[in-house]
PDB file of C-alpha atoms in Angstrom:
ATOM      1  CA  UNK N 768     -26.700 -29.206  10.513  1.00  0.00           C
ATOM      2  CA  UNK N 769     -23.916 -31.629  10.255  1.00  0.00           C
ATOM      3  CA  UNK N 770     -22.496 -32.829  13.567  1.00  0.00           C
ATOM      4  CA  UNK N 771     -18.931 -33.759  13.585  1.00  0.00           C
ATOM      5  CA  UNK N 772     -17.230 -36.783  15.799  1.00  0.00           C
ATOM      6  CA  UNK N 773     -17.255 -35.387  19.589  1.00  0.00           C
ATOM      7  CA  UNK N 774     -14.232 -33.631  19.057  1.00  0.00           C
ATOM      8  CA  UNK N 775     -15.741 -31.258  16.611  1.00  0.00           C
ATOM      9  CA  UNK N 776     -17.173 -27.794  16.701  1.00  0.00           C
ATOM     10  CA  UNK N 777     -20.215 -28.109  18.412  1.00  0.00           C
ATOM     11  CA  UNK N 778     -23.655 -26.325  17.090  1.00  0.00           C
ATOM     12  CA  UNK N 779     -23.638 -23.333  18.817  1.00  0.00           C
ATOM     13  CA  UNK N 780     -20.012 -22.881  17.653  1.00  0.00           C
ATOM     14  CA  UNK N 781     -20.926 -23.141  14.463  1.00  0.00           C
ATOM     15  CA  UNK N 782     -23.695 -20.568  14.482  1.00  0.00           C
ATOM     16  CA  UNK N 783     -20.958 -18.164  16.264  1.00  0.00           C
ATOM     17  CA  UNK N 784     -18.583 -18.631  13.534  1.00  0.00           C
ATOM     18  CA  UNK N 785     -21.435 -17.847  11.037  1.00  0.00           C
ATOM     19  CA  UNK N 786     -21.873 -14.848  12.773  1.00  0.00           C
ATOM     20  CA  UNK N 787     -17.886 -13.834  12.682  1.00  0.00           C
ATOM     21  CA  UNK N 788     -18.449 -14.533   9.128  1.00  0.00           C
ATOM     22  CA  UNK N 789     -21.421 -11.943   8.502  1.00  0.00           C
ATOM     23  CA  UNK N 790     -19.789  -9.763  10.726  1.00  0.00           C
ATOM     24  CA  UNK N 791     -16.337  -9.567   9.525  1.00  0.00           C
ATOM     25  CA  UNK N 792     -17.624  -9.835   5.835  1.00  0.00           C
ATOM     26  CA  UNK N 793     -14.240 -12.363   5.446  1.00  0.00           C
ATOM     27  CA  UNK N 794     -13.776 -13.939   1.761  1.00  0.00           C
ATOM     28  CA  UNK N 795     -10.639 -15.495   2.019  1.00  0.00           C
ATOM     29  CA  UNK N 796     -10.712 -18.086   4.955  1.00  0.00           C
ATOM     30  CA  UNK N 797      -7.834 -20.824   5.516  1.00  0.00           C
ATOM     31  CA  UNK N 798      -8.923 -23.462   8.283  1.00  0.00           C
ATOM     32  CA  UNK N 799      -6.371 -26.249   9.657  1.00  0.00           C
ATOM     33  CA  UNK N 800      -8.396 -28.858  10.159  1.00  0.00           C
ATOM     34  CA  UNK N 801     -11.169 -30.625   8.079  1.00  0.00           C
ATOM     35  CA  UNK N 802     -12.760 -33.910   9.367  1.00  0.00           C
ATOM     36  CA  UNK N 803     -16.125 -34.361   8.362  1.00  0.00           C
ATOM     37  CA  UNK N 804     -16.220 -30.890   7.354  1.00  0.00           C
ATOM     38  CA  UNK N 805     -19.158 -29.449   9.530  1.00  0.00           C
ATOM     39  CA  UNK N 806     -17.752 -26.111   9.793  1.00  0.00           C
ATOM     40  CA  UNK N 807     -16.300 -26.283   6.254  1.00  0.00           C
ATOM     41  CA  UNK N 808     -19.535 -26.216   4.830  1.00  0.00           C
ATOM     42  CA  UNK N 809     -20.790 -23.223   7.378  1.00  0.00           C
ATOM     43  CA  UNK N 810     -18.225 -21.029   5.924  1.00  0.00           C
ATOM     44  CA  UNK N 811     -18.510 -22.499   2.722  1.00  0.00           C
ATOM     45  CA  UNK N 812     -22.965 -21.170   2.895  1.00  0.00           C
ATOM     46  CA  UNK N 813     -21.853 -17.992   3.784  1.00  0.00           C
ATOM     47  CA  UNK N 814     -19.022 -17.555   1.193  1.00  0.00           C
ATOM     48  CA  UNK N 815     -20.748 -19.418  -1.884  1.00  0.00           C
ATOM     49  CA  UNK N 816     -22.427 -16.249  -3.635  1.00  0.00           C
ATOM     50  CA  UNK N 817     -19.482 -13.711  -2.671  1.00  0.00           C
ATOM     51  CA  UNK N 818     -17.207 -12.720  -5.926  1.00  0.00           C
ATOM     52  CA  UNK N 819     -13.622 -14.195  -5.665  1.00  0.00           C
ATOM     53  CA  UNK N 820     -14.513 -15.877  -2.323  1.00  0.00           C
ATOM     54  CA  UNK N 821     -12.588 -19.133  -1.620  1.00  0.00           C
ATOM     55  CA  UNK N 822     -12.188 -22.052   1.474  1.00  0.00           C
ATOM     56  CA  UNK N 823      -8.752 -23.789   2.148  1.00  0.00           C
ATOM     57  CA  UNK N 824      -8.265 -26.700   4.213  1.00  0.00           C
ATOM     58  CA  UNK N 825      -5.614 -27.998   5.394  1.00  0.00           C
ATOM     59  CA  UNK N 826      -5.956 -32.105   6.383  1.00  0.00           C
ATOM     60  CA  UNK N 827      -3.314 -34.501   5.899  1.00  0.00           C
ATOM     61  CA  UNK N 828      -5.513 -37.402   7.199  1.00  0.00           C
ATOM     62  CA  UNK N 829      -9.306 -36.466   5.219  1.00  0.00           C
ATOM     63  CA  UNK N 830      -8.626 -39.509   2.755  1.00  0.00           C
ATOM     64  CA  UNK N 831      -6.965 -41.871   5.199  1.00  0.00           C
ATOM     65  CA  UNK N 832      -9.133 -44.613   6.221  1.00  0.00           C
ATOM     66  CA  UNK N 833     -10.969 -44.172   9.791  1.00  0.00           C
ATOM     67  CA  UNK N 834      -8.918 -45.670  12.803  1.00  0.00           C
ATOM     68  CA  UNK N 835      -9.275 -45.075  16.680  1.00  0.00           C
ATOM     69  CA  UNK N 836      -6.164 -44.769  18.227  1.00  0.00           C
ATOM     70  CA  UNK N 837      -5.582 -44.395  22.036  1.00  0.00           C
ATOM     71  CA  UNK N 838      -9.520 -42.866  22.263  1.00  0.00           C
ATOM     72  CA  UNK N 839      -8.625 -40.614  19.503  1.00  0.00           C
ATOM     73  CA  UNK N 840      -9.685 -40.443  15.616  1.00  0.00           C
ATOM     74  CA  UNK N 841      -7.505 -40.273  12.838  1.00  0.00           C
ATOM     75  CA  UNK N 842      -8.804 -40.612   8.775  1.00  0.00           C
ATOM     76  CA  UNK N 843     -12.004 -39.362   7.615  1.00  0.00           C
ATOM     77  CA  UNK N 844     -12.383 -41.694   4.439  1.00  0.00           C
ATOM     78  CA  UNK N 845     -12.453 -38.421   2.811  1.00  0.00           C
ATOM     79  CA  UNK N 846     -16.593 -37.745   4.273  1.00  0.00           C
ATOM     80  CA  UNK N 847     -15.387 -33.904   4.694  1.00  0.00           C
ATOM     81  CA  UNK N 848     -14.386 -33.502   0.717  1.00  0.00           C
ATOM     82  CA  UNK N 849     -17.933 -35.674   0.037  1.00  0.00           C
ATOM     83  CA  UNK N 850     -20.080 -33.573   2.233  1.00  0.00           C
ATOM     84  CA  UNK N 851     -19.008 -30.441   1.084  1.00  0.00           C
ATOM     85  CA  UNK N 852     -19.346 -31.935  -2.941  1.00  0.00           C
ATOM     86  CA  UNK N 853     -22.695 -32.959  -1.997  1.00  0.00           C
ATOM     87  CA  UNK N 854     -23.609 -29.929  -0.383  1.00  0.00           C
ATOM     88  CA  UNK N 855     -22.704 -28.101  -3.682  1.00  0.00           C
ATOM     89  CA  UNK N 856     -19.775 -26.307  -2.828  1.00  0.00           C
ATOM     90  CA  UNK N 857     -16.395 -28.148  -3.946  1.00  0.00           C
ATOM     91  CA  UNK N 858     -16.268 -25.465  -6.243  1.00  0.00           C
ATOM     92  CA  UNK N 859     -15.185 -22.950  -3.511  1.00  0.00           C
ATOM     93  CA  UNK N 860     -12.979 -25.452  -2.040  1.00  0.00           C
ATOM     94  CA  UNK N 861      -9.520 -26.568  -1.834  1.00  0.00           C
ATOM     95  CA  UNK N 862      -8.033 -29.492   0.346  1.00  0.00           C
ATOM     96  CA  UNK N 863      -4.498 -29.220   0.772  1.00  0.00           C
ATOM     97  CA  UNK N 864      -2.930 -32.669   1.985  1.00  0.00           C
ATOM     98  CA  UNK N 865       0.104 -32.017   4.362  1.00  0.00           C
ATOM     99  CA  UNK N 866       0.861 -31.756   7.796  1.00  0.00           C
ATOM    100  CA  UNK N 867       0.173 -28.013   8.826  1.00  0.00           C
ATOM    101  CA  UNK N 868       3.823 -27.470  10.216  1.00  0.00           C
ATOM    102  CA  UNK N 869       4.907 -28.452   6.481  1.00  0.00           C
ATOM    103  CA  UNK N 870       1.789 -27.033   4.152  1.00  0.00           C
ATOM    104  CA  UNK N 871       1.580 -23.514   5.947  1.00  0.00           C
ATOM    105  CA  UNK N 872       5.159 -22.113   5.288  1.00  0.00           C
ATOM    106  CA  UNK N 873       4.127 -22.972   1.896  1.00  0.00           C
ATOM    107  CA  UNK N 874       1.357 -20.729   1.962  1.00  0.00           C
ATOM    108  CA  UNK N 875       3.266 -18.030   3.436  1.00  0.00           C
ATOM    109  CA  UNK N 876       6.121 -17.755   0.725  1.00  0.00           C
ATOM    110  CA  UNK N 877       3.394 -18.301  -1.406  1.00  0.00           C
ATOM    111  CA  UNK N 878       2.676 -14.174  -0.094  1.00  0.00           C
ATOM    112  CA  UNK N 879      -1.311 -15.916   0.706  1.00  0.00           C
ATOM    113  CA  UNK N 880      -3.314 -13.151   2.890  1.00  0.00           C
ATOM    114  CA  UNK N 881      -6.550 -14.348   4.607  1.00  0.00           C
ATOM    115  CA  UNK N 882      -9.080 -12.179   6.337  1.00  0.00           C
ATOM    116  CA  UNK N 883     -10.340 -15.331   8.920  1.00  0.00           C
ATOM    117  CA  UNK N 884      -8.251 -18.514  10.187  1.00  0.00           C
ATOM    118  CA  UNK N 885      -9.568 -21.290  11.591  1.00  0.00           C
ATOM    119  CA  UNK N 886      -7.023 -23.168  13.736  1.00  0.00           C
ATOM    120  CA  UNK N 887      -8.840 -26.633  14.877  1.00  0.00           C
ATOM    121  CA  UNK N 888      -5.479 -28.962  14.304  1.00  0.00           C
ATOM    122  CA  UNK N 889      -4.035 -31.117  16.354  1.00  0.00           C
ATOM    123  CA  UNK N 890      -4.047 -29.093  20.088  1.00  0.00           C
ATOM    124  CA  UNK N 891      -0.581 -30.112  21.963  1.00  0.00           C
ATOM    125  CA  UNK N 892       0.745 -26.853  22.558  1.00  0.00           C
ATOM    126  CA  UNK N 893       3.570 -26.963  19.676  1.00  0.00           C
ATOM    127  CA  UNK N 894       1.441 -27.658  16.946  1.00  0.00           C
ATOM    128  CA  UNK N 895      -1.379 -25.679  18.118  1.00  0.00           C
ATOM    129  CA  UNK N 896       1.493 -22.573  18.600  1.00  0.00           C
ATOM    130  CA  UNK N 897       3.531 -23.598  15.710  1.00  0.00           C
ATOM    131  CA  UNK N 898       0.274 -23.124  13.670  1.00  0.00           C
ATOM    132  CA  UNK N 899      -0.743 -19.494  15.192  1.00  0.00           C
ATOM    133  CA  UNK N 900       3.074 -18.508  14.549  1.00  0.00           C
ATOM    134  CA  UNK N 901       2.051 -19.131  10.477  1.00  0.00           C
ATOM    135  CA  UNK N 902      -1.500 -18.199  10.568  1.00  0.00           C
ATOM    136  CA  UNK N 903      -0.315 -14.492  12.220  1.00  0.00           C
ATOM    137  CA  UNK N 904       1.865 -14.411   9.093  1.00  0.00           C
ATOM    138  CA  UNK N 905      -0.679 -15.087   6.560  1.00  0.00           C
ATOM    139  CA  UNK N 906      -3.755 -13.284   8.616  1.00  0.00           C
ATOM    140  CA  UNK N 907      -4.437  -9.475   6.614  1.00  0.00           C
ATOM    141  CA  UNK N 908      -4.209  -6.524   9.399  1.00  0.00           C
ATOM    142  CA  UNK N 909      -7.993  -6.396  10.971  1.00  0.00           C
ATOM    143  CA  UNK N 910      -8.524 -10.089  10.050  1.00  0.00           C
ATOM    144  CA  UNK N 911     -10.095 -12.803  11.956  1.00  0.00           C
ATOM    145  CA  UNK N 912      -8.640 -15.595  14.154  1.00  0.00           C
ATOM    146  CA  UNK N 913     -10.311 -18.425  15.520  1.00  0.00           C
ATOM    147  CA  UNK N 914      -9.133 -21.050  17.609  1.00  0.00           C
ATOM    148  CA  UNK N 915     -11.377 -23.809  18.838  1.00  0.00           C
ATOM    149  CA  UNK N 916     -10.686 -25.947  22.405  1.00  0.00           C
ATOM    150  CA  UNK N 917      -9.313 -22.686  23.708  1.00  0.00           C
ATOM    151  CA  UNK N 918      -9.884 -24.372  27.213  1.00  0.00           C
ATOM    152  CA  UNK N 919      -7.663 -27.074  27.004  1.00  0.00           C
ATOM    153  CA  UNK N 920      -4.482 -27.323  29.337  1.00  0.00           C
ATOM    154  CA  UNK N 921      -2.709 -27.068  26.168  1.00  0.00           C
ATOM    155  CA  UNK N 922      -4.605 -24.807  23.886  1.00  0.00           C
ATOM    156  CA  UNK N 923      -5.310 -21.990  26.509  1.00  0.00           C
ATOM    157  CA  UNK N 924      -1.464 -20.963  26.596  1.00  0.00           C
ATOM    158  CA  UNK N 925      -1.446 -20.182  23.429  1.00  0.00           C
ATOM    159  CA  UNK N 926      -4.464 -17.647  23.630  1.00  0.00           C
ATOM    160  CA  UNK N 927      -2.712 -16.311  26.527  1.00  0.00           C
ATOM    161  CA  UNK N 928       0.752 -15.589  24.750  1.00  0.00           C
ATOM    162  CA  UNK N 929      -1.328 -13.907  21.246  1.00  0.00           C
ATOM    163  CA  UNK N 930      -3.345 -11.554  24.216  1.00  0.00           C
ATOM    164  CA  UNK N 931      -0.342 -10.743  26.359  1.00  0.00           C
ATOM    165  CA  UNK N 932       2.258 -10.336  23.587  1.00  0.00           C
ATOM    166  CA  UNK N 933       0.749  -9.633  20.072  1.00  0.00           C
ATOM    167  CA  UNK N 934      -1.378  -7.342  18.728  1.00  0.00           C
ATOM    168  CA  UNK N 935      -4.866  -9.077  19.086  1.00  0.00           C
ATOM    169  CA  UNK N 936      -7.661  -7.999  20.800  1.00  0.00           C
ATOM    170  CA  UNK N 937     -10.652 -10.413  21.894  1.00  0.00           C
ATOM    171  CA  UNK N 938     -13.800 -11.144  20.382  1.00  0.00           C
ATOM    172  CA  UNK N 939     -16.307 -12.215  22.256  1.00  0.00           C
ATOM    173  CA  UNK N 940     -16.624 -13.373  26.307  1.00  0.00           C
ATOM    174  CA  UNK N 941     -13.176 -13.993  28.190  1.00  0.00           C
ATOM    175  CA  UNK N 942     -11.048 -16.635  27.830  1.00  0.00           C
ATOM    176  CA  UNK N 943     -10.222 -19.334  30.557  1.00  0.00           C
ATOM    177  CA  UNK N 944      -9.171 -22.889  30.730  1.00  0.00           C
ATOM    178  CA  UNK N 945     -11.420 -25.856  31.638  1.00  0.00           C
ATOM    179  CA  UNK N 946     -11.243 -26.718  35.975  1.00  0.00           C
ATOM    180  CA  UNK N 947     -11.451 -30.329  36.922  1.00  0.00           C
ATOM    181  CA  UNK N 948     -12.460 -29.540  40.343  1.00  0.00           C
ATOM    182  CA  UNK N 949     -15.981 -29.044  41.770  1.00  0.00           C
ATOM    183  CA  UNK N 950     -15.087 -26.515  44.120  1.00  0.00           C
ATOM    184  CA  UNK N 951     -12.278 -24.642  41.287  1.00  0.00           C
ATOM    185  CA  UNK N 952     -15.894 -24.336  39.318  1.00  0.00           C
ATOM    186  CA  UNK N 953     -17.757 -22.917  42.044  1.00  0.00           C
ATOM    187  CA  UNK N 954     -15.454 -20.344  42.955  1.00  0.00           C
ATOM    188  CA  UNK N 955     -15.051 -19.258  39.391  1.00  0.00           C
ATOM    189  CA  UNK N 956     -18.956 -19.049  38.567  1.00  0.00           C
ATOM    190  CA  UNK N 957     -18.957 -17.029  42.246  1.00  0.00           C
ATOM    191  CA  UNK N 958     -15.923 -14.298  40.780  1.00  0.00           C
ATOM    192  CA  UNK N 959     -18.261 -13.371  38.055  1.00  0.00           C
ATOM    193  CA  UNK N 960     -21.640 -13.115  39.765  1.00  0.00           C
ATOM    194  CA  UNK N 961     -19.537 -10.792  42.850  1.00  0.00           C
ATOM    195  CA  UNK N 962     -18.037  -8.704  39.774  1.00  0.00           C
ATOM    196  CA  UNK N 963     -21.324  -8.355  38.587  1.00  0.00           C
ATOM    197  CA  UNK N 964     -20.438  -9.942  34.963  1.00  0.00           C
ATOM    198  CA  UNK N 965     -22.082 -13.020  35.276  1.00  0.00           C
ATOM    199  CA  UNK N 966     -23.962 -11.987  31.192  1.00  0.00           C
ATOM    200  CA  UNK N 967     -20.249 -12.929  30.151  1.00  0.00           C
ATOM    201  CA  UNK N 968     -20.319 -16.030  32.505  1.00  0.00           C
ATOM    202  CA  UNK N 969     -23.337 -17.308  30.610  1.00  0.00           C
ATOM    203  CA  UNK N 970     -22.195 -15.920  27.287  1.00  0.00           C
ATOM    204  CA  UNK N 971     -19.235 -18.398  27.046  1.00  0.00           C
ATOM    205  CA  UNK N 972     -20.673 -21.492  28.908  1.00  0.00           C
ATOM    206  CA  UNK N 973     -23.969 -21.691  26.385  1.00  0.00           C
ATOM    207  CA  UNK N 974     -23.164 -19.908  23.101  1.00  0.00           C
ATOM    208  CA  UNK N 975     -19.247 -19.691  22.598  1.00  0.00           C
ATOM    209  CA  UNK N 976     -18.249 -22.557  24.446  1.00  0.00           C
ATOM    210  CA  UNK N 977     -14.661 -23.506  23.982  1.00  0.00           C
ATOM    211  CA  UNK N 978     -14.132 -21.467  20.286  1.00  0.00           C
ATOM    212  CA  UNK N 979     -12.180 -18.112  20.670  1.00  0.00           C
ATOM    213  CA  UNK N 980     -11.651 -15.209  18.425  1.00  0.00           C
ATOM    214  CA  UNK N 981      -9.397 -12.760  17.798  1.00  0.00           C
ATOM    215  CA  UNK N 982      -9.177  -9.477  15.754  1.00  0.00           C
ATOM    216  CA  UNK N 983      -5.172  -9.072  14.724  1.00  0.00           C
ATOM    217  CA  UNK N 984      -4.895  -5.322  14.858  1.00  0.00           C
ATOM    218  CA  UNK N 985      -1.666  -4.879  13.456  1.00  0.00           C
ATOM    219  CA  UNK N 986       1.503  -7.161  11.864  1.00  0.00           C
ATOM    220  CA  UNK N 987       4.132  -6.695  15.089  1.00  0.00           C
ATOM    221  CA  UNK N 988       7.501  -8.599  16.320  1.00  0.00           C
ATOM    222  CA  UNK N 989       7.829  -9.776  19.510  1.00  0.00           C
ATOM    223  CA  UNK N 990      10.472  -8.911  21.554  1.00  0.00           C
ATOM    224  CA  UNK N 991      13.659 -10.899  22.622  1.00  0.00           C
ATOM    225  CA  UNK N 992      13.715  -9.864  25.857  1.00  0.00           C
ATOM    226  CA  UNK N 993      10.731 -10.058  26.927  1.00  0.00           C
ATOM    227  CA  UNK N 994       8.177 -12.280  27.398  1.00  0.00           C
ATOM    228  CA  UNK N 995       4.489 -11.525  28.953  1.00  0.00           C
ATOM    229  CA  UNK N 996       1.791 -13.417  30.927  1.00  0.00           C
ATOM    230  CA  UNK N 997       3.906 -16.765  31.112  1.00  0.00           C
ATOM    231  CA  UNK N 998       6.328 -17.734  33.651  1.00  0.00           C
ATOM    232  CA  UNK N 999       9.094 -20.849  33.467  1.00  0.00           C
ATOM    233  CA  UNK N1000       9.375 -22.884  36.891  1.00  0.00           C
ATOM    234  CA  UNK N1001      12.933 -23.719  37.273  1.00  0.00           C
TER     235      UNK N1001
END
């Protein structure tokens, strides 16, 4: 298994989105994100032998050289684009090489329909929510969305607007953002086992980890007066 820098999908990630995969028999799958391409090539395994079955990623920094920048990566040297040729698969595989906010309105008055998105971009909460505005738009009724670091201060929001406002339904374990605090962690571990649902507890800490999934039940508007499950401190 290939293992990505620390801010990639980690293994038992991986093997969840294989199962989504299998599950969800998806063909088409757009991910924003491609670094070394670890979960590329899971969902390129799975789609390989499938008629008509294709991978796009979106990366605008794969062939940039490899800098760290304020404890963060940026450039892969392409290594995603030569693992997944080495692995066989380039074939199935197309790199687009633009900034999400710019490459996926692209794809959307391009009329492209996916039945799984992968949305592991850059996670401040506008580009993580500018890229779930376009992925709703080119995700197929019943398809799959994915969005890894859901526990981040800045990624969790986002989960919590799609649940409260559109019409998605969880996959998988609930949903809640990463506590700093000892005693926050306590407590929380304590809900579940006094609710008796401490399976789900375990479910998210050792298999899912931070990756969640969403079915999109149906294309739907939002409303313009009203605005669920997130409140604006004046």
């Amino acid at each position: 298994m290939l293992v990505d820098r620390p801010d990639g999908m980690l293994n038992n990630e991986l093997q969840v989105l294989r199962k989504l995969i299998q599950d969800y028999k998806s063909v088409s799958i757009l991910e924003i994100g491609l670094a070394n391409a670890s979960s590329a090539i899971v969902i390129l395994e799975e789609i390989f032998g499938v008629p008509n079955s294709s991978l796009t990623s979106i990366d605008p920094f794969q062939n940039d050289p490899v800098e760290l920048n304020n404890d963060s990566y940026r450039g892969y040297a392409g290594q995603g684009v030569l693992n997944i040729h080495n692995a066989g698969f380039a074939c199935k595989h197309e790199l687009i090489e633009e900034l999400s906010y710019l490459a996926l309105p692209q794809l959307v008055r391009q009329k492209k329909q996916y039945d799984l998105i992968l949305i592991d971009g850059y996670h401040s909460f506008d580009y993580t929510f500018i890229d779930y505005f376009y992925s709703d738009l080119l995700l197929k009724d019943g398809g799959i969305l994915i969005i890894h670091d859901t526990n981040w201060q800045t990624v969790y929001p986002v989960c919590k607007f799609i649940l409260e406002n559109k019409d998605y339904r969880i996959i998988g374990p609930k949903i809640e953002p990463s506590l700093n605090k000892l005693w926050s962690k306590i407590i929380r571990r304590g809900r579940y086992l006094i609710i008796g649902n401490y399976q789900e507890f375990k479910l998210r800490k050792d298999l899912w980890s931070s990756l969640g999934t969403f079915q999109k039940i149906s294309t739907t508007q939002c409303s313009q007066y009203v605005l669920k499950g997130i409140s604006f401190k004046h």
